[in-house]
Amino acid sequence: MGTLYEDIVDHGGEVFGKEHMETLMLCVQCGKCTGGCPSGRYTAFRTRKLFRMAQEDMREEIFNAPELWFCSTCFTCYERCPKGVKTTDLIRVIRNLAAKAGHMSVPHRMIGVYVLKTGHAVPVGEPQMKLRKAVGLDEMAPTTQKYKEQLEQVQEIFRTTHYDAMIDFDWNTMNLREAEGDEKK
Ligand code: SF4
Ligand code: SF4
């Protein structure tokens, strides 16, 4: 394990290319990202602060703060940054590193539960089924939620990549295996 910056470049470089990730060090703390961040208007999440902390190798502080998971990946900061910092992609890579180190937020882990159970991050529910029926469609769309064999293929991907272990998924209860005190959302 190197510095957080080195890990970001190594890990994120595999997906985005190293130069993309190296833009972290171009951040001059101008604050245009934070100024336009819709999440920052309602939460304690501060994009500029995150990048400063990442430059300063404050791995544990970043990973242990719930704010890391408050970014909605809207890409507003990505478009606003005057220095070409690949903001949103950097945040996603930092989250990946945090998740690998066991720090994924419960709501994000629950999204994984939905995908494992149905193949959808947002499963089709009663209201959607009623609506589909009202307009003459089958209640259930022809997706993994309807076809068990297809869902099993999705579940196999999760097993193969060990994503189930990363979110601490319990195949018996088809839910999170919670540590005491955790709250499912
Ligand atoms: S807009 Fe870009 S340069 Fe300015 S603080 Fe945000 S990431 Fe840094
Ligand atoms: S991508 Fe995330 S950090 Fe950037 S503006 Fe949107 S919510 Fe804020």
JSON list of C-alpha atoms and ligand atoms in Angstrom, two decimals, residues 26-34 48 51 80-83 85 87, ligand 1:
[
{"chain": "A", "resi": 26, "resn": "LEU", "atom": "CA", "xyz": [-3.84, 19.88, -10.12]},
{"chain": "A", "resi": 27, "resn": "CYS", "atom": "CA", "xyz": [-6.44, 21.01, -7.58]},
{"chain": "A", "resi": 28, "resn": "VAL", "atom": "CA", "xyz": [-5.69, 24.55, -6.44]},
{"chain": "A", "resi": 29, "resn": "GLN", "atom": "CA", "xyz": [-8.51, 24.73, -3.88]},
{"chain": "A", "resi": 30, "resn": "CYS", "atom": "CA", "xyz": [-10.48, 27.38, -5.79]},
{"chain": "A", "resi": 31, "resn": "GLY", "atom": "CA", "xyz": [-13.78, 26.00, -4.48]},
{"chain": "A", "resi": 32, "resn": "LYS", "atom": "CA", "xyz": [-15.79, 26.07, -7.73]},
{"chain": "A", "resi": 33, "resn": "CYS", "atom": "CA", "xyz": [-16.63, 22.41, -7.19]},
{"chain": "A", "resi": 34, "resn": "THR", "atom": "CA", "xyz": [-17.99, 22.95, -3.71]},
{"chain": "A", "resi": 48, "resn": "ARG", "atom": "CA", "xyz": [-12.74, 20.84, -2.21]},
{"chain": "A", "resi": 51, "resn": "PHE", "atom": "CA", "xyz": [-9.39, 16.63, -2.52]},
{"chain": "A", "resi": 80, "resn": "ARG", "atom": "CA", "xyz": [-16.98, 23.36, -13.46]},
{"chain": "A", "resi": 81, "resn": "CYS", "atom": "CA", "xyz": [-13.39, 22.65, -12.43]},
{"chain": "A", "resi": 82, "resn": "PRO", "atom": "CA", "xyz": [-11.08, 25.20, -14.11]},
{"chain": "A", "resi": 83, "resn": "LYS", "atom": "CA", "xyz": [-8.05, 22.96, -13.64]},
{"chain": "A", "resi": 85, "resn": "VAL", "atom": "CA", "xyz": [-9.46, 17.79, -12.16]},
{"chain": "A", "resi": 87, "resn": "THR", "atom": "CA", "xyz": [-13.45, 15.19, -9.79]},
{"chain": "B", "resi": 1, "resn": "SF4", "atom": "S1", "xyz": [-12.96, 23.23, -8.81]},
{"chain": "B", "resi": 1, "resn": "SF4", "atom": "FE1", "xyz": [-11.18, 21.94, -9.30]},
{"chain": "B", "resi": 1, "resn": "SF4", "atom": "S2", "xyz": [-9.38, 23.16, -8.70]},
{"chain": "B", "resi": 1, "resn": "SF4", "atom": "FE2", "xyz": [-11.15, 24.11, -7.76]},
{"chain": "B", "resi": 1, "resn": "SF4", "atom": "S3", "xyz": [-11.23, 23.18, -5.69]},
{"chain": "B", "resi": 1, "resn": "SF4", "atom": "FE3", "xyz": [-12.55, 21.96, -7.01]},
{"chain": "B", "resi": 1, "resn": "SF4", "atom": "S4", "xyz": [-11.27, 20.29, -7.80]},
{"chain": "B", "resi": 1, "resn": "SF4", "atom": "FE4", "xyz": [-9.91, 21.89, -6.95]}
]
